[in-house]
Amino acid sequence: MKRQTNQLRTMAIIGLGAAGFFPACTPAEPEVSQPNIVFIMSDDHAYQAISAYSNHLIETPNIDRLAKEGMLFTNACVTNSICAPSRATILTGKHTHIHGKIDNVFPFDTTNVTFPQLFQQAGYQTAMFGKLHFGNNPKGFDEFMILPDQGDYYNPDFITNKGDTTIMGYVTDVITDLTLDWLGSRRKQDKPFMLMYLHKAPHREWIPAERHYREFTQKTFPEPETLFDDYEGRGTAAKEAEMNLLKHMTISADNKIYPEVADELGIKESSDWGKNVFLQKYRRLNPEQKAAYDSVYEPINEAFKEAYPNMSDEDLMRWKYQRYMQDYLGCIASVDENVGRVLDYLDANGLSENTIVVYTSDQGFYLGEHGWFDKRFIYDESFKTPLLIRWPDKIKAGSVSNEMVQNLDFAQTFLAAAGLPQPDDMQGESLMPLLTGQTDQWNREAVYYHYYEYPGFHMVKRHYGIVTTDYKLAHFYYDVDEWELYDRKNDPMELTNVVDDPAYADVVESLKEQLAGLRAQYHDSEDLDQKFIEKYRERGLIKN
């Protein structure tokens, strides 16, 4: 039976100090030789929205601390830019076609061993708090409290290994309260720990904490150069994707226009999905939360009612972009604050020196670039992900790596750092040579990417590809047979497909050969491509 409680949140705030005060541990903790690991991941956090990468949208001083005190990666990326597959890849160190989670619906192959299981078996204390997004009983954790599926921004439900519960409050704060409560109350001081601290934010539908409503809804953000991209110079996939702010971002769920206002204005959308999601999220608020929400969003609705009849498509696109950024970046502000709370706790309790802290996202995200929101593509804003790692005395403060690294590499990196064996069937590479300055021992030149969910949400076509620091070659397949090549140095916004340009003929030939080698190395093939297409037919997602 689900129970409603404020007690855990109250205990965490009072006992751990929401204002940032954390008493030092006394007496001194016993020395633990193996490093602790704190793995922090947000959902859909674009690298463009971290000021260590660029401060043109927002300042994130707490996340930036990890770059100042550790290493920032400029070419970190994913193997498949969609939530559950990315998370399964992180846990297993395997590509999605191996662990089975090729999209958010396909089942995870539970015979796979995850790196938390290996840490637990090696004597680490393990815990997970926040958003896992697949499976309700994560293996390898002494304790977990995870959101069901996508979770909710307000008054979230949690699945735990002791029963389900609901905790009142804002999800980013609540997940941090749970994390700090575990660190302060149940962490065993004589054992190293591996902690996964996983945020829901800033996943769609981007509802900020009440304390950030007014500040962010009053801001105006710079538009990306490609907001009105017409996709000329690219292939079919970019033209047919359904993730355009004007055409596909919902006016209610995404832009927070009340359904009755949308109806009054005669705004028709392709389905009632956005209206239903808005109502589900709004009804979840308690009376005080609704009053705070309405005090800010009702005036926005009134202003929109007045402006909408005279808006052109260009005006509406610009309005949707600002509404998107106001709410998305408002969510980021809470993530940054709460990351700061955890870092402050580690510092105040003498844990920082022997703790590896990682901040990343499950993939990148479009913040209006190419007129888009969401992810899925091999193009940079989706494919690249933030990655910042701090490990005092091991990683030189303020260092930067431009090497091609992936979420595929986390499992082996953590195992290597802890001195634990790395299973032969893991497919990544330990980042330890990069973290410790032994770059001569790093020899990766390219990474492999494969996206499967088509036909499906946002209608991004199936494709696989190879990416180096200089080039990106992708093959779109199934209902098309198209190749795209981008010169990453000379065309950083990826506006021109040069695959048929004679000047790049040698590059194309070389990359196709390397791509075939990577597909063989990772045990991917045309036969597997066809197998997954047939699975889509069996599920009724493909009719022909």
Coordinates of C-alpha atoms in Angstrom, one line a residue:
M1 CA 0.0 0.0 0.0
K2 CA 1.3 3.4 -0.9
R3 CA 1.7 5.8 2.0
Q4 CA 1.8 9.6 2.1
T5 CA 4.5 11.1 4.3
N6 CA 6.3 14.3 4.9
Q7 CA 8.5 12.8 7.7
L8 CA 11.5 11.7 5.6
R9 CA 11.8 15.1 3.8
T10 CA 11.5 17.0 7.1
M11 CA 14.1 14.8 8.8
A12 CA 16.5 15.3 5.9
I13 CA 16.0 19.1 5.8
I14 CA 16.4 19.5 9.6
G15 CA 19.0 16.9 10.2
L16 CA 21.3 17.7 7.2
G17 CA 20.8 21.4 6.9
A18 CA 19.0 22.6 3.7
A19 CA 20.9 25.9 4.0
G20 CA 24.2 24.1 3.4
F21 CA 25.5 23.6 7.0
F22 CA 26.9 20.1 7.6
P23 CA 28.6 19.2 10.9
A24 CA 32.0 17.5 10.5
C25 CA 32.0 13.8 11.4
T26 CA 33.5 13.1 14.8
P27 CA 35.4 11.1 15.6
A28 CA 37.6 10.9 12.5
E29 CA 36.5 8.2 10.0
P30 CA 38.6 5.1 9.6
E31 CA 40.8 5.3 6.5
V32 CA 39.4 3.5 3.5
S33 CA 41.8 2.8 0.7
Q34 CA 39.5 2.2 -2.2
P35 CA 37.8 5.4 -3.5
N36 CA 34.2 6.2 -3.0
I37 CA 32.1 6.9 -6.1
V38 CA 29.3 9.5 -6.4
F39 CA 27.7 9.2 -9.8
I40 CA 25.5 12.2 -10.5
M41 CA 23.3 12.1 -13.6
S42 CA 20.5 14.3 -14.8
D43 CA 18.0 13.5 -17.5
D44 CA 18.3 15.4 -20.8
H45 CA 20.8 18.0 -19.4
A46 CA 22.2 19.6 -22.5
Y47 CA 25.9 20.5 -22.3
Q48 CA 24.9 23.9 -23.6
A49 CA 23.2 24.5 -20.3
I50 CA 26.3 24.2 -18.1
S51 CA 28.4 27.3 -17.8
A52 CA 31.6 25.3 -17.7
Y53 CA 30.9 24.7 -21.4
S54 CA 29.1 28.0 -22.1
N55 CA 27.4 30.6 -20.0
H56 CA 25.3 32.1 -22.7
L57 CA 22.1 30.6 -21.2
I58 CA 22.7 30.0 -17.5
E59 CA 25.3 30.0 -14.7
T60 CA 25.8 26.7 -13.0
P61 CA 28.5 27.4 -10.3
N62 CA 28.1 24.2 -8.4
I63 CA 28.4 21.8 -11.3
D64 CA 31.2 24.0 -12.6
R65 CA 33.1 23.3 -9.4
L66 CA 33.8 19.8 -10.7
A67 CA 35.5 21.3 -13.8
K68 CA 37.5 23.7 -11.8
E69 CA 38.6 21.0 -9.3
G70 CA 38.8 18.1 -11.8
M71 CA 38.4 17.4 -15.5
L72 CA 35.9 18.6 -18.2
F73 CA 35.4 16.4 -21.3
T74 CA 34.5 18.2 -24.5
N75 CA 33.8 15.2 -26.6
A76 CA 31.9 12.9 -24.2
C77 CA 29.0 11.2 -26.0
V78 CA 26.5 8.4 -25.9
T79 CA 26.0 5.1 -27.9
N80 CA 22.2 5.6 -28.3
S81 CA 20.6 9.0 -27.5
I82 CA 17.5 7.9 -25.6
C83 CA 17.0 7.5 -21.9
A84 CA 16.6 3.9 -20.9
P85 CA 19.1 2.5 -23.4
S86 CA 21.7 5.0 -22.2
R87 CA 21.2 4.0 -18.6
A88 CA 21.4 0.3 -19.3
T89 CA 24.7 1.0 -21.2
I90 CA 26.1 2.9 -18.2
L91 CA 25.3 0.0 -15.9
T92 CA 26.6 -2.8 -18.1
G93 CA 29.4 -1.2 -20.1
K94 CA 27.8 -2.7 -23.3
H95 CA 26.1 -1.4 -26.4
T96 CA 22.3 -1.4 -26.6
H97 CA 22.1 -4.3 -29.1
I98 CA 24.0 -6.4 -26.5
H99 CA 22.1 -5.6 -23.3
G100 CA 18.8 -5.6 -25.2
K101 CA 17.5 -2.2 -24.2
I102 CA 17.5 -0.7 -27.7
D103 CA 14.7 1.7 -26.9
N104 CA 12.5 2.7 -23.9
V105 CA 10.2 -0.3 -24.5
F106 CA 12.4 -3.3 -25.4
P107 CA 13.2 -5.4 -22.4
F108 CA 16.6 -5.3 -20.7
D109 CA 18.4 -8.6 -20.7
T110 CA 18.6 -9.3 -17.0
T111 CA 21.3 -11.9 -17.4
N112 CA 23.7 -9.0 -17.9
V113 CA 25.9 -8.3 -14.9
T114 CA 25.9 -4.6 -13.9
F115 CA 28.9 -2.8 -12.4
P116 CA 27.0 -2.1 -9.1
Q117 CA 26.7 -5.9 -8.6
L118 CA 30.4 -6.2 -8.9
F119 CA 31.0 -3.4 -6.4
Q120 CA 28.5 -4.9 -4.0
Q121 CA 30.2 -8.3 -4.3
A122 CA 33.6 -6.6 -3.6
G123 CA 32.4 -5.2 -0.3
Y124 CA 31.3 -1.7 -1.3
Q125 CA 28.1 -0.3 0.2
T126 CA 25.8 0.6 -2.7
A127 CA 22.8 2.9 -3.0
M128 CA 20.7 4.5 -5.7
F129 CA 18.3 7.5 -5.3
G130 CA 16.3 9.1 -8.1
K131 CA 15.4 8.1 -11.6
L132 CA 16.5 4.8 -13.1
H133 CA 13.7 4.7 -15.8
F134 CA 13.8 0.9 -16.4
G135 CA 13.1 -2.0 -14.1
N136 CA 11.8 -1.6 -10.6
N137 CA 14.4 -3.7 -8.8
P138 CA 17.9 -2.6 -9.7
K139 CA 20.5 -5.2 -9.1
G140 CA 23.5 -4.6 -6.9
F141 CA 22.1 -2.1 -4.5
D142 CA 21.9 -2.4 -0.7
E143 CA 19.3 0.3 -0.8
F144 CA 17.4 2.2 -3.5
M145 CA 14.5 4.6 -3.8
I146 CA 13.6 5.2 -7.5
L147 CA 10.9 7.0 -9.4
P148 CA 8.5 4.8 -11.3
D149 CA 9.0 5.3 -15.0
Q150 CA 9.5 9.1 -15.7
G151 CA 8.4 10.2 -12.2
D152 CA 6.8 13.5 -11.3
Y153 CA 8.2 16.9 -10.5
Y154 CA 5.9 17.5 -7.6
N155 CA 5.0 15.1 -4.7
P156 CA 6.8 12.2 -6.4
D157 CA 6.1 8.5 -5.8
F158 CA 9.1 6.2 -5.1
I159 CA 9.7 2.5 -5.5
T160 CA 11.9 1.2 -2.7
N161 CA 13.2 -2.2 -1.6
K162 CA 11.1 -1.7 1.5
G163 CA 7.8 -0.7 -0.1
D164 CA 6.4 2.2 -2.2
T165 CA 6.0 5.7 -0.8
T166 CA 5.0 9.3 -1.8
I167 CA 7.1 12.2 -0.6
M168 CA 5.7 15.8 -0.7
G169 CA 7.9 18.4 -2.2
Y170 CA 9.9 19.2 -5.4
V171 CA 11.5 16.1 -6.9
T172 CA 15.1 17.5 -7.3
D173 CA 15.1 18.6 -3.6
V174 CA 13.5 15.3 -2.5
I175 CA 16.1 13.1 -4.3
T176 CA 18.9 15.2 -2.7
D177 CA 17.3 14.9 0.7
L178 CA 17.2 11.1 0.3
T179 CA 20.8 11.1 -0.8
L180 CA 22.0 13.2 2.0
D181 CA 20.0 11.3 4.6
W182 CA 21.7 8.1 3.4
L183 CA 25.1 9.7 3.5
G184 CA 24.5 11.0 7.0
S185 CA 22.5 8.2 8.6
R186 CA 23.2 4.9 7.0
R187 CA 26.5 5.0 5.3
K188 CA 29.0 2.7 6.9
Q189 CA 32.2 4.5 7.7
D190 CA 34.4 1.4 7.6
K191 CA 33.4 0.6 4.0
P192 CA 33.9 2.4 0.6
F193 CA 30.6 3.3 -1.0
M194 CA 29.2 3.6 -4.6
L195 CA 26.3 6.0 -4.7
M196 CA 24.1 6.8 -7.7
Y197 CA 22.3 10.1 -7.3
L198 CA 20.0 10.4 -10.3
H199 CA 17.8 13.5 -11.2
K200 CA 14.6 13.5 -13.1
A201 CA 15.2 17.1 -14.1
P202 CA 15.4 18.6 -16.6
H203 CA 13.2 16.0 -18.5
R204 CA 10.1 17.1 -20.3
E205 CA 7.7 18.7 -19.3
W206 CA 10.1 21.0 -17.5
I207 CA 8.3 22.2 -14.3
P208 CA 10.7 24.3 -12.2
A209 CA 10.7 24.5 -8.4
E210 CA 8.4 27.2 -7.0
R211 CA 11.4 29.3 -5.9
H212 CA 12.5 29.7 -9.5
Y213 CA 9.1 30.4 -11.2
R214 CA 9.3 34.2 -11.2
E215 CA 13.0 34.6 -11.8
F216 CA 13.1 32.5 -14.9
T217 CA 9.7 33.3 -16.5
Q218 CA 10.8 37.0 -16.6
K219 CA 14.0 36.2 -18.4
T220 CA 14.7 36.4 -22.2
F221 CA 17.3 34.1 -23.6
P222 CA 19.4 34.3 -26.8
E223 CA 18.1 32.4 -29.7
P224 CA 20.3 29.8 -31.4
E225 CA 21.5 30.7 -34.9
T226 CA 19.7 27.7 -36.3
L227 CA 16.3 28.2 -34.7
F228 CA 14.7 28.6 -38.1
D229 CA 16.7 25.9 -39.8
D230 CA 15.2 24.8 -43.1
Y231 CA 17.3 21.5 -43.2
E232 CA 18.6 22.2 -46.6
G233 CA 22.0 20.5 -47.1
R234 CA 20.9 17.5 -45.0
G235 CA 19.1 14.3 -45.8
T236 CA 15.6 13.0 -45.4
A237 CA 15.9 12.3 -41.7
A238 CA 16.3 15.9 -40.5
K239 CA 13.4 17.0 -42.7
E240 CA 11.0 14.4 -41.4
A241 CA 11.8 14.3 -37.7
E242 CA 8.9 15.4 -35.5
M243 CA 10.6 17.5 -32.8
N244 CA 10.1 21.1 -34.1
L245 CA 9.2 23.7 -31.5
L246 CA 6.5 25.3 -33.7
K247 CA 4.9 22.1 -35.0
H248 CA 5.4 19.5 -32.3
M249 CA 5.9 21.1 -29.0
T250 CA 2.6 21.0 -27.2
I251 CA 1.0 24.3 -26.1
S252 CA -0.3 22.9 -22.7
A253 CA 2.1 20.2 -21.4
D254 CA 5.2 21.9 -22.7
N255 CA 4.4 25.7 -22.8
K256 CA 2.0 25.7 -19.8
I257 CA -1.0 27.1 -21.5
Y258 CA -4.1 25.9 -19.6
P259 CA -6.2 23.6 -21.8
E260 CA -9.3 25.8 -21.4
V261 CA -7.3 28.8 -22.7
A262 CA -6.0 26.7 -25.7
D263 CA -9.6 25.7 -26.4
E264 CA -10.8 29.3 -26.2
L265 CA -8.2 30.4 -28.7
G266 CA -9.1 27.5 -31.0
I267 CA -5.6 25.9 -30.9
K268 CA -5.9 22.4 -32.3
E269 CA -3.1 19.9 -31.8
S270 CA -2.6 16.4 -33.4
S271 CA -3.8 14.7 -30.2
D272 CA -5.0 15.3 -26.7
W273 CA -1.7 14.1 -25.3
G274 CA -0.5 17.5 -24.2
K275 CA -3.8 18.5 -22.6
N276 CA -4.0 15.3 -20.7
V277 CA -0.4 15.5 -19.5
F278 CA -0.9 19.1 -18.3
L279 CA -4.0 18.1 -16.3
Q280 CA -2.3 15.1 -14.8
K281 CA 0.7 17.2 -13.6
Y282 CA -1.5 20.1 -12.5
R283 CA -3.9 17.9 -10.5
R284 CA -0.9 16.4 -8.6
L285 CA -0.2 19.8 -6.9
N286 CA -1.6 20.4 -3.5
P287 CA -3.6 23.6 -2.9
E288 CA -0.6 25.6 -1.8
Q289 CA 1.4 24.4 -4.8
K290 CA -1.4 25.2 -7.2
A291 CA -1.7 28.7 -5.8
A292 CA 2.0 29.4 -6.3
Y293 CA 1.8 27.9 -9.8
D294 CA -1.2 29.9 -10.8
S295 CA 0.2 33.2 -9.4
V296 CA 2.9 33.0 -12.1
Y297 CA 1.4 31.0 -15.0
E298 CA -2.0 32.6 -15.0
P299 CA -0.6 36.0 -16.0
I300 CA 1.5 34.3 -18.7
N301 CA -1.8 32.7 -20.0
E302 CA -3.5 36.1 -20.0
A303 CA -0.7 37.7 -21.9
F304 CA -0.7 34.9 -24.4
K305 CA -4.5 35.2 -24.9
E306 CA -4.0 38.8 -25.9
A307 CA -1.0 38.2 -28.2
Y308 CA -1.9 35.0 -29.9
P309 CA -4.5 36.3 -32.4
N310 CA -1.9 38.5 -34.0
M311 CA 1.0 36.1 -33.9
S312 CA 2.7 34.9 -37.1
D313 CA 4.3 31.5 -37.2
E314 CA 7.7 33.2 -36.6
D315 CA 6.3 35.0 -33.6
L316 CA 4.8 31.8 -32.1
M317 CA 8.1 30.0 -32.7
R318 CA 10.0 32.6 -30.8
W319 CA 7.4 32.7 -28.0
K320 CA 7.6 28.9 -27.7
Y321 CA 11.4 29.0 -27.6
Q322 CA 11.4 31.5 -24.7
R323 CA 8.7 29.5 -22.7
Y324 CA 10.7 26.4 -23.3
M325 CA 14.0 27.9 -22.1
Q326 CA 12.4 29.6 -19.1
D327 CA 11.1 26.3 -17.7
Y328 CA 13.9 24.1 -18.8
L329 CA 16.6 26.4 -17.4
G330 CA 14.5 26.9 -14.2
C331 CA 14.8 23.1 -13.7
I332 CA 18.5 23.3 -14.2
A333 CA 18.8 26.0 -11.5
S334 CA 17.5 23.5 -8.9
V335 CA 19.8 20.7 -10.1
D336 CA 22.8 23.0 -9.7
E337 CA 21.7 24.1 -6.2
N338 CA 21.3 20.5 -5.1
V339 CA 24.5 19.3 -6.6
G340 CA 26.1 22.0 -4.5
R341 CA 24.4 20.6 -1.4
V342 CA 26.0 17.2 -2.0
L343 CA 29.4 18.6 -2.8
D344 CA 29.2 20.7 0.4
Y345 CA 28.4 17.6 2.4
L346 CA 31.4 15.7 1.0
D347 CA 33.7 18.6 1.8
A348 CA 32.3 19.2 5.3
N349 CA 32.6 15.6 6.2
G350 CA 36.1 14.9 5.0
L351 CA 34.9 12.7 2.1
S352 CA 36.0 14.7 -0.9
E353 CA 39.7 13.6 -1.1
N354 CA 38.9 9.9 -1.5
T355 CA 35.7 10.3 -3.6
I356 CA 35.3 10.2 -7.4
V357 CA 32.5 12.6 -8.3
V358 CA 31.0 12.4 -11.8
Y359 CA 28.4 14.7 -13.3
T360 CA 26.8 13.7 -16.5
S361 CA 23.5 13.3 -18.4
D362 CA 21.9 10.3 -20.0
Q363 CA 22.3 12.1 -23.3
G364 CA 22.3 15.6 -24.8
F365 CA 19.3 17.7 -25.7
Y366 CA 18.3 20.3 -28.3
L367 CA 17.7 23.7 -26.9
G368 CA 16.2 25.1 -30.1
E369 CA 19.1 24.3 -32.3
H370 CA 17.8 23.4 -35.7
G371 CA 14.4 24.4 -34.4
W372 CA 14.3 21.3 -32.3
F373 CA 13.7 19.9 -28.8
D374 CA 14.4 16.3 -27.7
K375 CA 17.4 14.2 -28.8
R376 CA 17.9 10.8 -30.7
F377 CA 20.1 12.0 -33.5
I378 CA 23.8 11.5 -33.9
Y379 CA 24.0 15.3 -34.4
D380 CA 26.1 17.0 -31.7
E381 CA 23.5 18.6 -29.4
S382 CA 21.9 15.1 -29.0
F383 CA 24.9 12.9 -29.2
K384 CA 27.3 14.9 -27.0
T385 CA 26.7 14.9 -23.3
P386 CA 28.2 16.8 -20.4
L387 CA 30.9 15.0 -18.4
L388 CA 32.8 16.5 -15.5
I389 CA 34.9 14.3 -13.1
R390 CA 36.6 15.3 -9.8
W391 CA 39.1 13.1 -8.0
P392 CA 41.5 15.1 -5.9
D393 CA 45.2 14.1 -6.1
K394 CA 44.4 11.9 -9.1
I395 CA 42.9 14.4 -11.6
K396 CA 44.7 17.7 -12.2
A397 CA 42.4 20.5 -11.2
G398 CA 41.1 22.5 -14.2
S399 CA 42.1 19.9 -16.8
V400 CA 40.3 19.4 -20.1
S401 CA 40.1 16.3 -22.3
N402 CA 39.1 16.5 -26.0
E403 CA 39.2 12.7 -26.5
M404 CA 36.2 10.7 -27.7
V405 CA 34.7 9.1 -24.6
Q406 CA 31.3 7.5 -24.1
N407 CA 28.8 6.4 -21.5
L408 CA 30.0 2.9 -22.5
D409 CA 33.2 3.6 -20.5
F410 CA 31.9 4.4 -17.1
A411 CA 31.6 0.8 -15.8
Q412 CA 35.2 -0.1 -16.6
T413 CA 36.5 3.2 -15.4
F414 CA 34.9 2.8 -12.0
L415 CA 36.1 -0.8 -11.7
A416 CA 39.6 0.2 -12.7
A417 CA 39.7 3.0 -10.2
A418 CA 38.6 0.6 -7.4
G419 CA 41.1 -2.0 -8.5
L420 CA 38.4 -4.5 -9.4
P421 CA 38.5 -6.9 -12.3
Q422 CA 36.8 -5.8 -15.5
P423 CA 34.6 -8.5 -17.1
D424 CA 35.8 -9.5 -20.6
D425 CA 32.4 -8.9 -22.2
M426 CA 32.3 -5.2 -21.3
Q427 CA 32.8 -3.1 -24.4
G428 CA 34.1 0.2 -23.1
E429 CA 37.5 1.4 -22.1
S430 CA 38.7 2.7 -18.8
L431 CA 39.2 6.5 -18.7
M432 CA 41.9 6.1 -16.1
P433 CA 44.7 7.0 -18.5
L434 CA 43.0 10.3 -19.3
L435 CA 42.1 11.0 -15.7
T436 CA 45.6 10.4 -14.5
G437 CA 47.5 12.2 -17.3
Q438 CA 48.8 9.0 -18.9
T439 CA 47.4 10.0 -22.3
D440 CA 49.9 7.9 -24.2
Q441 CA 48.0 4.8 -23.0
W442 CA 44.8 6.0 -24.6
N443 CA 44.4 5.0 -28.2
R444 CA 40.7 5.3 -29.2
E445 CA 40.3 7.2 -32.4
A446 CA 36.5 6.8 -33.0
V447 CA 33.3 5.9 -31.3
Y448 CA 30.2 4.0 -32.5
Y449 CA 26.6 5.1 -32.4
H450 CA 23.3 3.3 -33.2
Y451 CA 19.7 4.6 -32.8
Y452 CA 16.7 2.2 -33.3
E453 CA 13.4 3.7 -32.3
Y454 CA 11.6 4.2 -35.7
P455 CA 8.8 4.4 -36.4
G456 CA 8.2 5.9 -33.0
F457 CA 8.0 9.0 -30.9
H458 CA 9.5 12.0 -32.8
M459 CA 10.0 9.9 -35.9
V460 CA 13.8 10.0 -36.0
K461 CA 15.0 7.5 -38.5
R462 CA 17.1 4.5 -37.6
H463 CA 20.8 5.2 -38.1
Y464 CA 24.3 4.1 -37.1
G465 CA 27.6 5.9 -37.5
I466 CA 31.1 6.6 -36.6
V467 CA 32.4 9.8 -35.0
T468 CA 36.0 11.1 -34.6
T469 CA 37.2 14.4 -33.4
D470 CA 37.2 15.6 -37.0
Y471 CA 34.4 13.9 -38.8
K472 CA 31.0 12.3 -38.4
L473 CA 29.7 9.6 -40.8
A474 CA 26.1 8.3 -40.4
H475 CA 24.0 5.8 -42.3
F476 CA 20.2 6.2 -42.2
Y477 CA 18.5 3.0 -43.0
Y478 CA 15.2 0.9 -43.0
D479 CA 12.9 3.1 -45.1
V480 CA 15.8 5.1 -46.6
D481 CA 19.4 4.4 -47.6
E482 CA 21.2 7.6 -47.1
W483 CA 24.7 8.5 -45.9
E484 CA 25.7 11.8 -44.3
L485 CA 29.2 13.2 -43.6
Y486 CA 29.9 16.2 -41.5
D487 CA 33.2 18.1 -41.1
R488 CA 33.1 18.7 -37.3
K489 CA 35.9 21.3 -37.4
N490 CA 34.8 23.3 -40.3
D491 CA 31.1 22.9 -40.0
P492 CA 30.4 22.7 -36.2
M493 CA 26.7 23.3 -36.6
E494 CA 26.5 20.4 -39.0
L495 CA 24.6 22.2 -41.7
T496 CA 26.2 20.7 -44.8
N497 CA 26.3 17.0 -45.7
V498 CA 29.5 16.6 -47.7
V499 CA 29.3 12.9 -48.3
D500 CA 29.1 13.4 -52.1
D501 CA 31.7 16.2 -52.2
P502 CA 34.7 14.9 -54.2
A503 CA 37.0 16.7 -51.8
Y504 CA 35.9 14.3 -49.0
A505 CA 36.0 11.1 -51.1
D506 CA 39.1 9.7 -49.3
V507 CA 37.6 10.6 -45.9
V508 CA 34.3 8.8 -46.7
E509 CA 36.2 5.7 -47.9
S510 CA 38.4 5.6 -44.8
L511 CA 35.5 6.2 -42.4
K512 CA 33.3 3.5 -44.0
E513 CA 36.1 1.0 -43.6
Q514 CA 36.6 2.1 -39.9
L515 CA 32.8 1.9 -39.4
A516 CA 32.7 -1.7 -40.7
G517 CA 35.5 -2.5 -38.2
L518 CA 33.6 -1.0 -35.3
R519 CA 30.4 -2.9 -36.1
A520 CA 32.4 -6.1 -36.1
Q521 CA 34.3 -5.2 -33.0
Y522 CA 31.0 -4.5 -31.1
H523 CA 29.2 -7.5 -32.6
D524 CA 26.7 -5.4 -34.5
S525 CA 25.5 -6.3 -38.0
E526 CA 22.9 -6.0 -40.7
D527 CA 21.4 -9.3 -39.5
L528 CA 20.9 -7.7 -36.0
D529 CA 19.4 -4.6 -37.7
Q530 CA 16.9 -6.8 -39.5
K531 CA 16.2 -8.8 -36.3
F532 CA 15.1 -5.6 -34.4
I533 CA 13.0 -4.4 -37.4
E534 CA 11.2 -7.8 -37.2
K535 CA 10.7 -7.3 -33.5
Y536 CA 9.0 -3.9 -34.2
R537 CA 6.7 -5.7 -36.7
E538 CA 5.8 -8.3 -34.0
R539 CA 4.9 -5.4 -31.7
G540 CA 2.7 -3.9 -34.3
L541 CA 4.8 -0.8 -34.7
I542 CA 5.6 -1.6 -38.3
K543 CA 2.7 -2.4 -40.6
N544 CA 4.4 -3.4 -43.8

